[in-house]
Tab-separated table of C-alpha atoms and ligand atoms in Angstrom:
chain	number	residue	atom	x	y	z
A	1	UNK	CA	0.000	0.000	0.000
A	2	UNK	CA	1.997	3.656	-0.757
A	3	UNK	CA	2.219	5.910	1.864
A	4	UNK	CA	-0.609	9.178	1.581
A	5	UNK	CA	1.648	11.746	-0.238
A	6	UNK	CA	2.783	14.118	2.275
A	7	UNK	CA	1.472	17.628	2.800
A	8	UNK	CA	3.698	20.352	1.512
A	9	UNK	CA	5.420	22.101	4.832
A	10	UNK	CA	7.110	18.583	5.263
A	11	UNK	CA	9.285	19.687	2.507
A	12	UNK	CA	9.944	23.438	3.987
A	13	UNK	CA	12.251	22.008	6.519
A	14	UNK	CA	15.284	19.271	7.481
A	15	UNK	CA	15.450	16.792	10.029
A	16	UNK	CA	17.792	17.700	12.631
A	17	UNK	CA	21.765	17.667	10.907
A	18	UNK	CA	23.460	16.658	14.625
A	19	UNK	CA	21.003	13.877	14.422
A	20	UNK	CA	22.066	13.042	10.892
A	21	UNK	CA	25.499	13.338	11.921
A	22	UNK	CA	25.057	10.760	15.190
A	23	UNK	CA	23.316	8.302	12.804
A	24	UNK	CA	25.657	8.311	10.130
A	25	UNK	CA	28.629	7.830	12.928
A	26	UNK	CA	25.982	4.619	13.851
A	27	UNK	CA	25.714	3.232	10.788
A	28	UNK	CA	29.981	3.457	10.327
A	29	UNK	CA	30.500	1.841	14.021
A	30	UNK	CA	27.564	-0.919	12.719
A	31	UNK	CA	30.276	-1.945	10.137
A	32	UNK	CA	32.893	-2.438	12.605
A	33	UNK	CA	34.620	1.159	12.479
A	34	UNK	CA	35.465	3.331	15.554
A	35	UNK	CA	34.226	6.631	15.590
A	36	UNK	CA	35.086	9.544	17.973
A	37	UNK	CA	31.689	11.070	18.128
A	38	UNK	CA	31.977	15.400	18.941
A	39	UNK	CA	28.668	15.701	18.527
A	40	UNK	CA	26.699	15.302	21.355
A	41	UNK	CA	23.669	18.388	22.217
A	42	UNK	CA	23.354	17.423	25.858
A	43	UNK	CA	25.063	17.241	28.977
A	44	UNK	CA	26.207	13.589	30.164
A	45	UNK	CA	25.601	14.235	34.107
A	46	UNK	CA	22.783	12.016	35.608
A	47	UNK	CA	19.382	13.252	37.084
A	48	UNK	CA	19.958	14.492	40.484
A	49	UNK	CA	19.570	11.919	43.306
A	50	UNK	CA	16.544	14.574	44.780
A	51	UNK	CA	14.793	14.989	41.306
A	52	UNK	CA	14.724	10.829	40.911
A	53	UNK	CA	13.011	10.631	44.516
A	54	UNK	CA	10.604	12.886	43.757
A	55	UNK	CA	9.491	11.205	40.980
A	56	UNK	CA	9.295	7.862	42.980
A	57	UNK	CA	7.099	9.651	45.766
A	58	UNK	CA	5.124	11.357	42.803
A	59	UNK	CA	4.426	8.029	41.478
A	60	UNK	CA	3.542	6.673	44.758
A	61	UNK	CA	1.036	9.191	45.236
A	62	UNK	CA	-0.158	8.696	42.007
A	63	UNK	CA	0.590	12.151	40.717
A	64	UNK	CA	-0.389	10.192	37.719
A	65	UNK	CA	-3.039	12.015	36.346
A	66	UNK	CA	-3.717	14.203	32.796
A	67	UNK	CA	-2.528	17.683	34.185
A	68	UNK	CA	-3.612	21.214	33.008
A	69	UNK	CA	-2.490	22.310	29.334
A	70	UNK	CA	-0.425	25.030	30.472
A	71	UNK	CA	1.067	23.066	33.347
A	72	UNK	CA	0.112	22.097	36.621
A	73	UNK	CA	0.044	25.002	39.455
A	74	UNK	CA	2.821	23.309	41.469
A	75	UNK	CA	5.418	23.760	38.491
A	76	UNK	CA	3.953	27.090	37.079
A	77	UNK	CA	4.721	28.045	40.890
A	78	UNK	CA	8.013	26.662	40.255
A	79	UNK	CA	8.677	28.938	37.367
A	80	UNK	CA	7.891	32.061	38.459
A	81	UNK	CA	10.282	31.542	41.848
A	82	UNK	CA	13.072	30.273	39.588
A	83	UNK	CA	12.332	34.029	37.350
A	84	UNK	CA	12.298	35.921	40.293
A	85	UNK	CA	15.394	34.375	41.957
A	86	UNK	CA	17.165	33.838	38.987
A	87	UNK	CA	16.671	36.651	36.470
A	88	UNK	CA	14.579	39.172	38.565
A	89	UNK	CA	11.982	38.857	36.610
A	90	UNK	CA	8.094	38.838	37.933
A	91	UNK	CA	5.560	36.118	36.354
A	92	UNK	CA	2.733	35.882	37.996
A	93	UNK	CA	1.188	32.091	37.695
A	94	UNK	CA	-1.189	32.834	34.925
A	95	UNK	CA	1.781	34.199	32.814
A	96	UNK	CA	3.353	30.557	32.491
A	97	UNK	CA	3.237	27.914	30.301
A	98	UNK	CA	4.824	24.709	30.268
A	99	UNK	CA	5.281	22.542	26.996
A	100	UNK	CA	7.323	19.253	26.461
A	101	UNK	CA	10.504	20.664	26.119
A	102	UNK	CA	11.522	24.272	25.375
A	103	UNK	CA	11.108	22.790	21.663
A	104	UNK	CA	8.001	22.513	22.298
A	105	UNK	CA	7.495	26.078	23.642
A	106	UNK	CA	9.424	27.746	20.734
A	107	UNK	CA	7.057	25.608	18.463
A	108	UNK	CA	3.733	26.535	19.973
A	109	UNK	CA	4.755	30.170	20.199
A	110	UNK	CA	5.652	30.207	16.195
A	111	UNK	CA	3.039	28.454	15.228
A	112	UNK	CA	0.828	30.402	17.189
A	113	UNK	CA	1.999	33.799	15.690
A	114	UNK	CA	3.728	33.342	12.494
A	115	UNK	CA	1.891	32.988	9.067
A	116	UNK	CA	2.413	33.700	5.513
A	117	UNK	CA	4.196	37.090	4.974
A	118	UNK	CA	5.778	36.836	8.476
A	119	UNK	CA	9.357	37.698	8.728
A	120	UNK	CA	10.835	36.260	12.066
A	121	UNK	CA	15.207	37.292	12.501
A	122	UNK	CA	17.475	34.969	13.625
A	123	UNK	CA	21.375	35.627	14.282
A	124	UNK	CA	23.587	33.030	12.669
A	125	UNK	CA	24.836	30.773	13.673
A	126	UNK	CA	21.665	29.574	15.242
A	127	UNK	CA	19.906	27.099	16.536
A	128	UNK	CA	18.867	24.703	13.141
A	129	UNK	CA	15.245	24.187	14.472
A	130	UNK	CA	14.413	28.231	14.815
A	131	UNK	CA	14.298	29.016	10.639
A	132	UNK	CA	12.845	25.149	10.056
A	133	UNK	CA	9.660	26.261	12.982
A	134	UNK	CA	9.464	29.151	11.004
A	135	UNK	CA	8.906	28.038	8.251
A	136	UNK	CA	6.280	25.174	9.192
A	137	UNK	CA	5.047	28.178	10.485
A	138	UNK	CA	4.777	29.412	7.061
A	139	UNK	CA	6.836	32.787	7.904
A	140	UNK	CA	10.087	33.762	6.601
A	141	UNK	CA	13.516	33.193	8.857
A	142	UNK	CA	15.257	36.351	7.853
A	143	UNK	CA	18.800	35.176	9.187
A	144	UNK	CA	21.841	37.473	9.798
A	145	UNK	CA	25.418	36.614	9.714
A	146	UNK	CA	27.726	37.034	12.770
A	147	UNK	CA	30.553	35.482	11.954
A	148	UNK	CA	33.659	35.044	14.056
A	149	UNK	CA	35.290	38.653	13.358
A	150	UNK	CA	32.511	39.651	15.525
A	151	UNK	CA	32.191	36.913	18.062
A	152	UNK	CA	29.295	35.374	16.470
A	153	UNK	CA	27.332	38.142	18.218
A	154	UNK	CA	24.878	40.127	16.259
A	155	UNK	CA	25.330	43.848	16.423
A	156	UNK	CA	22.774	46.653	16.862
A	157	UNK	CA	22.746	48.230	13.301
A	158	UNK	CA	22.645	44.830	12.105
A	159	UNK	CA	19.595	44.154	14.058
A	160	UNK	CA	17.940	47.519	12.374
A	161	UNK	CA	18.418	46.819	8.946
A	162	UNK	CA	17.345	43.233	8.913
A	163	UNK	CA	14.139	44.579	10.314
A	164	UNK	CA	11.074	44.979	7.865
A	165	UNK	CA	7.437	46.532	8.284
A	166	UNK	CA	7.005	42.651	7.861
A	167	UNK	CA	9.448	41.698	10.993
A	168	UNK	CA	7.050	39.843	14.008
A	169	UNK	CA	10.050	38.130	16.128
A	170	UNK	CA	13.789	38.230	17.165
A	171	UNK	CA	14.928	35.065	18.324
A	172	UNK	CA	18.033	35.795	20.500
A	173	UNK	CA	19.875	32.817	21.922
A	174	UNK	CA	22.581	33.485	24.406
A	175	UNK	CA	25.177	31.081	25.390
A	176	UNK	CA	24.514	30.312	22.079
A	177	UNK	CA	24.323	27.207	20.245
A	178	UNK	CA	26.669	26.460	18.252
A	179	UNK	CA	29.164	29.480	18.993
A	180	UNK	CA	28.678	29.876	22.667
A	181	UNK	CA	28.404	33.572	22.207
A	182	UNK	CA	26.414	35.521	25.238
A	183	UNK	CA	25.797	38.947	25.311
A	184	UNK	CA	26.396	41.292	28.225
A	185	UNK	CA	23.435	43.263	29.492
A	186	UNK	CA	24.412	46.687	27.621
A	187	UNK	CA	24.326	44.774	24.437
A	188	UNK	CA	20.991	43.514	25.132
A	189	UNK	CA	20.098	47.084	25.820
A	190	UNK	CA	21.449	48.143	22.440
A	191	UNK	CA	19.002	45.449	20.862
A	192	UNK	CA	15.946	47.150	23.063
A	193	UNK	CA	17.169	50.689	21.596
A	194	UNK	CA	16.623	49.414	18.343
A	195	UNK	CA	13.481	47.895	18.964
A	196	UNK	CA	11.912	50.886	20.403
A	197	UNK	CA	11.684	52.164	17.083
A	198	UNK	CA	9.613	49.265	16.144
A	199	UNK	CA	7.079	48.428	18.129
A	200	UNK	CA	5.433	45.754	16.297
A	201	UNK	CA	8.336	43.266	16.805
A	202	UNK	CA	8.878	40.949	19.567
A	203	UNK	CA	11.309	39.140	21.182
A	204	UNK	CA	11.306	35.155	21.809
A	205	UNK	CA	14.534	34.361	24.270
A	206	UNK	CA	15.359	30.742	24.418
A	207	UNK	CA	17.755	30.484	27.486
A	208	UNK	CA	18.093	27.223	27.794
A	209	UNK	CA	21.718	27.381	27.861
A	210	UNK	CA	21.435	29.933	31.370
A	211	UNK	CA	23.472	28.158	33.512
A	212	UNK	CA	26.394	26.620	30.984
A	213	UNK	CA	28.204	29.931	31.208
A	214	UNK	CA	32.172	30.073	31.661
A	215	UNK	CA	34.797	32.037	33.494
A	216	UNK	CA	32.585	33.532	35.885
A	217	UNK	CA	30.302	35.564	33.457
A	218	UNK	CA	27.354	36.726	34.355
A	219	UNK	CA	23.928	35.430	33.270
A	220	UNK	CA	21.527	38.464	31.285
A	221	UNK	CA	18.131	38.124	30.206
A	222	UNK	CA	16.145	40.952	27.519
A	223	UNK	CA	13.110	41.429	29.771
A	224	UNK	CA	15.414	41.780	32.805
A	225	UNK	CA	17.358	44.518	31.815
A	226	UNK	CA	15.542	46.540	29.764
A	227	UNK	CA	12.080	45.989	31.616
A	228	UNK	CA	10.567	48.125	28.501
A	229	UNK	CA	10.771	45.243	26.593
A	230	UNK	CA	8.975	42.817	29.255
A	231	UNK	CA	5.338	43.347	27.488
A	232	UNK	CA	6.656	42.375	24.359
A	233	UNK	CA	9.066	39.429	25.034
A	234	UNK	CA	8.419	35.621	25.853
A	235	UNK	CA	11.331	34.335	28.028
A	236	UNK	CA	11.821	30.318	27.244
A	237	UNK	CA	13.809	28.185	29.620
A	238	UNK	CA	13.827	24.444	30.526
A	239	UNK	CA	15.290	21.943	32.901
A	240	UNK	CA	17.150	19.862	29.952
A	241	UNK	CA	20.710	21.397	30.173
A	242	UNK	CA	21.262	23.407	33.404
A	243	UNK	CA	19.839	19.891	35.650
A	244	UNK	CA	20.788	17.510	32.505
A	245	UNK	CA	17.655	16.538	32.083
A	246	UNK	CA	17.108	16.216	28.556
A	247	UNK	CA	14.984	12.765	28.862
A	248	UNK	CA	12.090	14.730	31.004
A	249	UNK	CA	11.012	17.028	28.553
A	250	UNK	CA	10.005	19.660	30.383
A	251	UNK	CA	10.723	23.369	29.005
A	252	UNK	CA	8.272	26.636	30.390
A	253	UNK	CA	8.219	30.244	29.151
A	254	UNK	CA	6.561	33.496	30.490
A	255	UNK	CA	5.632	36.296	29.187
A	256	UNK	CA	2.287	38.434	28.525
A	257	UNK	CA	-0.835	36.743	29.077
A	258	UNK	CA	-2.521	37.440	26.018
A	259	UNK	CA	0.241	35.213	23.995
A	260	UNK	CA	1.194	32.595	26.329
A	261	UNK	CA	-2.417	31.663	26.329
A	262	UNK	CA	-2.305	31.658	22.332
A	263	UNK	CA	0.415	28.916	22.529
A	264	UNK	CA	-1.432	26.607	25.593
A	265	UNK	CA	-4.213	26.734	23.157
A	266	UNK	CA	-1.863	25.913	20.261
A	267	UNK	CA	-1.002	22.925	22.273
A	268	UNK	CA	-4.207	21.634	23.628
A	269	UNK	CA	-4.476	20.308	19.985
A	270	UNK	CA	-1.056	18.750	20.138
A	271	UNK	CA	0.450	16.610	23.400
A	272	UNK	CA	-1.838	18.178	25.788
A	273	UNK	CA	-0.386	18.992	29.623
A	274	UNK	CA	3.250	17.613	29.828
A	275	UNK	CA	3.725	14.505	31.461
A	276	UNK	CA	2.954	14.490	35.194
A	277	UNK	CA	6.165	12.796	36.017
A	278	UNK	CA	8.310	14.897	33.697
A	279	UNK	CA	6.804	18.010	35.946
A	280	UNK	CA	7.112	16.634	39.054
A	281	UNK	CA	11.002	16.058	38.404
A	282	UNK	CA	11.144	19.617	36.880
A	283	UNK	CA	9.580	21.060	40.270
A	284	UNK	CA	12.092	19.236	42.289
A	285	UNK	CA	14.742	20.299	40.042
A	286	UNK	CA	13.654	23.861	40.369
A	287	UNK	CA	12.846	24.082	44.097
A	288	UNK	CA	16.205	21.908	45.288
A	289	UNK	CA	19.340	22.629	45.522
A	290	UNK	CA	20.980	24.385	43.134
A	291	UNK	CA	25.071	24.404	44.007
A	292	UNK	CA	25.927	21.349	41.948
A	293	UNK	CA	25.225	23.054	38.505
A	294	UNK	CA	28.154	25.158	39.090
A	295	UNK	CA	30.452	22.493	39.263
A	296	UNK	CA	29.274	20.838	36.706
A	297	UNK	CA	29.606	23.697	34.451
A	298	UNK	CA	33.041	23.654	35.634
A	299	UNK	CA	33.574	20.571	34.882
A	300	UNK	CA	32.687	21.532	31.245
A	301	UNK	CA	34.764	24.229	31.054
A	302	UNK	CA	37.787	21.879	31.717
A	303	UNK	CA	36.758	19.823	29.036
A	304	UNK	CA	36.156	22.434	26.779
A	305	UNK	CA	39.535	23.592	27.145
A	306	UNK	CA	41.017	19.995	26.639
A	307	UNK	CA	38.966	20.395	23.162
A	308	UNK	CA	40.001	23.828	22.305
A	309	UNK	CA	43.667	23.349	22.724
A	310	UNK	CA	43.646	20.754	20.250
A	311	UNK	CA	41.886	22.390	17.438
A	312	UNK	CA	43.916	25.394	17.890
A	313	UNK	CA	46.805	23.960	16.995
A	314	UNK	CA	44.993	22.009	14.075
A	315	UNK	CA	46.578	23.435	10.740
A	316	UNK	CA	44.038	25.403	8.698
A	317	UNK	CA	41.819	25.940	12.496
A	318	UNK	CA	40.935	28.245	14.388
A	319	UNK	CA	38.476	29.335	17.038
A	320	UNK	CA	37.505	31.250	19.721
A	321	UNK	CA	36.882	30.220	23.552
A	322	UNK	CA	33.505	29.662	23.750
A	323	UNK	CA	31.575	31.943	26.588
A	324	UNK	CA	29.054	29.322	27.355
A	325	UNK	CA	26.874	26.429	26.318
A	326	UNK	CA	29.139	23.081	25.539
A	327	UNK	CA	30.430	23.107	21.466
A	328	UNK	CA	32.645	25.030	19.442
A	329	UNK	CA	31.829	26.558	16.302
A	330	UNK	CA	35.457	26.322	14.773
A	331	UNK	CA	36.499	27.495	11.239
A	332	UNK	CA	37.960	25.299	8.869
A	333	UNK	CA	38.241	28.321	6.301
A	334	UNK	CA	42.049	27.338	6.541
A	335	UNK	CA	41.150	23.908	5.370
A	336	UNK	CA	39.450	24.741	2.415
A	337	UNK	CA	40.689	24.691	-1.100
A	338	UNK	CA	43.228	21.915	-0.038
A	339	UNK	CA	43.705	18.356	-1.329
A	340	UNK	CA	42.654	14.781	0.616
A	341	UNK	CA	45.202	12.761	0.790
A	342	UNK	CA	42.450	10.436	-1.611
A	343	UNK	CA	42.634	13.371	-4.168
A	344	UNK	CA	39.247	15.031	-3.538
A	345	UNK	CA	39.355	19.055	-2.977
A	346	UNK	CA	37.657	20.114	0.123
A	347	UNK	CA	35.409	22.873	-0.945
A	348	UNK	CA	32.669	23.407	1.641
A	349	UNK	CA	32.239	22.912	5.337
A	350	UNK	CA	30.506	19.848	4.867
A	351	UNK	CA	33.291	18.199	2.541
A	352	UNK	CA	35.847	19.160	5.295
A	353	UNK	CA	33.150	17.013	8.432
A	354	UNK	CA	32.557	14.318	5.459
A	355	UNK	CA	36.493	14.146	5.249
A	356	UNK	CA	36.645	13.876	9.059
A	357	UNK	CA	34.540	10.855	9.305
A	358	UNK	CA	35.854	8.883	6.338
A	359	UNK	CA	39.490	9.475	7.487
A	360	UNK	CA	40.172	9.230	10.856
A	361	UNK	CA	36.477	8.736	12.221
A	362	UNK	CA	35.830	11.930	14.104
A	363	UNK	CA	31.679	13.103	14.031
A	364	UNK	CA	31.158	16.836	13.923
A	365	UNK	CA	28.513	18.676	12.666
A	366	UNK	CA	28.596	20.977	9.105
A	367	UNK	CA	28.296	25.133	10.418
A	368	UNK	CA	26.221	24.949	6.987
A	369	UNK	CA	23.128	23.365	9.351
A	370	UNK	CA	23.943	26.528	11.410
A	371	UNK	CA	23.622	28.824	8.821
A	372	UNK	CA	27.410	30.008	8.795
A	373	UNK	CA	30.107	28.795	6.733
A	374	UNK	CA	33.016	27.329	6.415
A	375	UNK	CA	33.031	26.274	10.283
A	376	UNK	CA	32.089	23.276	12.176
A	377	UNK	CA	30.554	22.397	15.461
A	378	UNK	CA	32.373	19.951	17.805
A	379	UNK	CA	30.649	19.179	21.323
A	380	UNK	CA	32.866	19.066	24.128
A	381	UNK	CA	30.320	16.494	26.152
A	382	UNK	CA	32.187	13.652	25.464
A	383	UNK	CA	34.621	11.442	27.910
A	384	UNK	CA	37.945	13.245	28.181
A	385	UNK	CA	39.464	10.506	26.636
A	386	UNK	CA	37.768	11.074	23.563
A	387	UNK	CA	38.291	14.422	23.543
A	388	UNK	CA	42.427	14.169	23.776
A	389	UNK	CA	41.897	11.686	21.090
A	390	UNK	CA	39.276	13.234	18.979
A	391	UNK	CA	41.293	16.573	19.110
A	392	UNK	CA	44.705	14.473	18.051
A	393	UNK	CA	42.649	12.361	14.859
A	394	UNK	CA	41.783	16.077	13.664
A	395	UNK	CA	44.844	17.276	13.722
A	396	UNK	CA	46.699	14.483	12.229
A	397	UNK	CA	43.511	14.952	9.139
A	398	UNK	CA	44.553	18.868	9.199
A	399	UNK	CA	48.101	18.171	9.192
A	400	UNK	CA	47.144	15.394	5.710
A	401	UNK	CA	45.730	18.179	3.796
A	402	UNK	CA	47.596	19.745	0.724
B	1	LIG	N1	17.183	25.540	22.423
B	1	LIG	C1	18.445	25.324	22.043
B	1	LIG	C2	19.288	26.484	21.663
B	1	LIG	C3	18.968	24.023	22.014
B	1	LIG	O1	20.233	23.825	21.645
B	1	LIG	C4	18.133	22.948	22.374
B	1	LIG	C5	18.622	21.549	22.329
B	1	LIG	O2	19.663	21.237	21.827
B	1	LIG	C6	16.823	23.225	22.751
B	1	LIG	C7	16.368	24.524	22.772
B	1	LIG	C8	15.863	22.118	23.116
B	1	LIG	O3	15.647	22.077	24.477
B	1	LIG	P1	14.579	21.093	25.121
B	1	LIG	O4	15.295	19.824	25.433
B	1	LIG	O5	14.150	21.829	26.367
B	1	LIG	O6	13.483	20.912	24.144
């Protein structure tokens, strides 16, 4: 029987590339090859001991139940404590909503805004899921480049002229995946001086990547330092990389009533209220203790160093020390234009990962998927003895080059 031919928006967008790239780095260890796999998008710490028994006593009680759409009242309770504590920021209860994952959050608040005509700006590199939401969405990503020159960070004027009568959203994303770039609260405030000339756009903030922020920097949110943007912005967090909880899928947001109800209702059509489990781990996560996601994050800065150090010293590499979040977004522009040791020019970022894999087995993932070339994205979550010999394998590929 053939498959129902497929509706048109499944061909506006890709699956996820750092999936494609784990697969294919599968498929090679299925036939028998070892592979040195960079390319892992969350943290490798377990659950914390307090968020498991929580769960247990949540099941025992059996806290088992459908819960509300926009979450249940202990974890929208949850949120706004973690707002106020965290990024001085004041949600009332009602101003919360809690989704499946901050995926999920991003994806009810696009679809719930964007249509045809819609023009929504992300900085690149980004994220590869906020231009494919967009355009399920059926809007337009308008993407701007901020390339290594200037720290992958976009800047101010940049941020003016990508901005149309048509413009609805900024997307900012700080640590940022894949560059780790953050942005310090006056640069955020440049972004709200921009936007006070235009009213009519809004800002979605996915800060999921809060807490993975290196050598002491500090933390800044839009809505919490310029508080003239609060009406107009939807802050998104989640409990999948600061508690490495990934598995739980639990990601909230707050912002102005009005909208955050637009995107329960957007998913009362979809999953419905997130898992009762998955938000009775998130509250514990929340409410507990909160000293062990520092070291942690220290413990990722080590490794990101171990990483670093090595592709530094990689001929035709180079890259910056990445603020927060756990890759690097390294250029290979050096690489490019040489000869494989099999013959074959490397001409693009993705012949230069492609060469990786074949050669010495090393996954990264093409910057193309990020929307900046020629670079590539190598996670530092992997065991440190990957990453000394990871970081080796691509040098000795670098070093084969012509
Ligand atoms: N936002 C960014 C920038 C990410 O990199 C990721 C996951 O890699 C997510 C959101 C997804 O988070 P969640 O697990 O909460 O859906």
């Amino acid at each position: 029987m053939p498959a129902p031919s497929l509706a048109p928006r499944m061909s506006r967008f890709q699956p996820s590339p750092s999936q494609i790239a784990t697969a294919r780095a599968r498929e090679l260890e299925g036939q028998g090859r070892s592979i040195v796999k960079l390319t892992a998008g969350e943290p490798d710490f377990p659950t914390p001991r307090h968020v498991k028994q929580a769960v247990l006593d949540a099941m025992e009680t059996n806290n088992t139940k459908y819960t509300p759409i926009n979450g249940t009242v202990a974890m929208r309770e949850a949120v706004c404590a973690k707002f106020a504590r965290e990024n001085g920021l004041t949600y009332t209860p009602d101003q919360i909503t809690v989704g499946a994952g901050t995926k999920q959050i991003l994806f009810n608040c696009l679809m719930a805004s964007v249509g045809q005509g819609d023009e929504v700006i992300v900085p690149a590199p980004y994220w590869t899921s906020y231009p494919d939401i967009v355009k399920i969405a059926g809007g337009t990503p308008v993407a701007v480049a901020c390339g290594q020159n200037q720290a992958f960070k976009m800047r101010p004027e940049q941020l003016e002229e990508a901005i149309t009568p048509a413009t609805k959203w900024l997307i900012l994303s700080a640590p940022n995946n894949p560059s780790g770039a953050t942005y310090t609260a006056d640069e955020l405030r440049a972004f709200a001086a921009v936007l006070a000339r235009h009213p009519q756009v809004w800002v979605l903030t996915d800060d999921i990547y809060e807490h993975l922020i290196f050598d002491g920097r500090e933390f800044f949110t839009i809505a919490q330092v310029a508080p003239e943007m609060y009406d107009r912005t939807i802050t998104c967090n989640g409990v999948s990389k600061a508690y490495s909880m990934t598995g739980w899928r639990v990601g909230y947001a707050g912002g102005p009533k009005e909208m955050i109800a637009a995107m329960s209702k957007m998913q009362s059509q979809s999953t419905a209220g997130v898992s009762s489990i998955g938000q009775a781990a998130a509250v514990a996560a929340l409410n507990g203790p909160q000293a062990f996601i520092k070291e942690r994050t220290a413990n990722l800065q080590y490794r990101r160093d171990i990483l670093l150090d090595y592709l530094n010293a990689a001929k035709g590499l180079s890259c910056d020390r990445p603020e927060g979040a756990m890759y690097i977004f390294c250029s290979c522009a050096g690489a490019i234009g040489k000869r494989a040791p099999n013959g074959k020019i490397i001409e693009t970022d993705g012949d230069f990962t492609n060469y990786l894999l074949d050669s010495v087995g090393v996954a990264v993932v093409l910057g193309e998927a990020y929307g900046l070339s020629p670079y590539f994205r190598a996670s530092f979550v992997a065991p440190e003895e990957d990453l000394h010999k990871g970081g080796k394998l691509i040098q000795q590929a670098c070093a084969a080059l012509q």
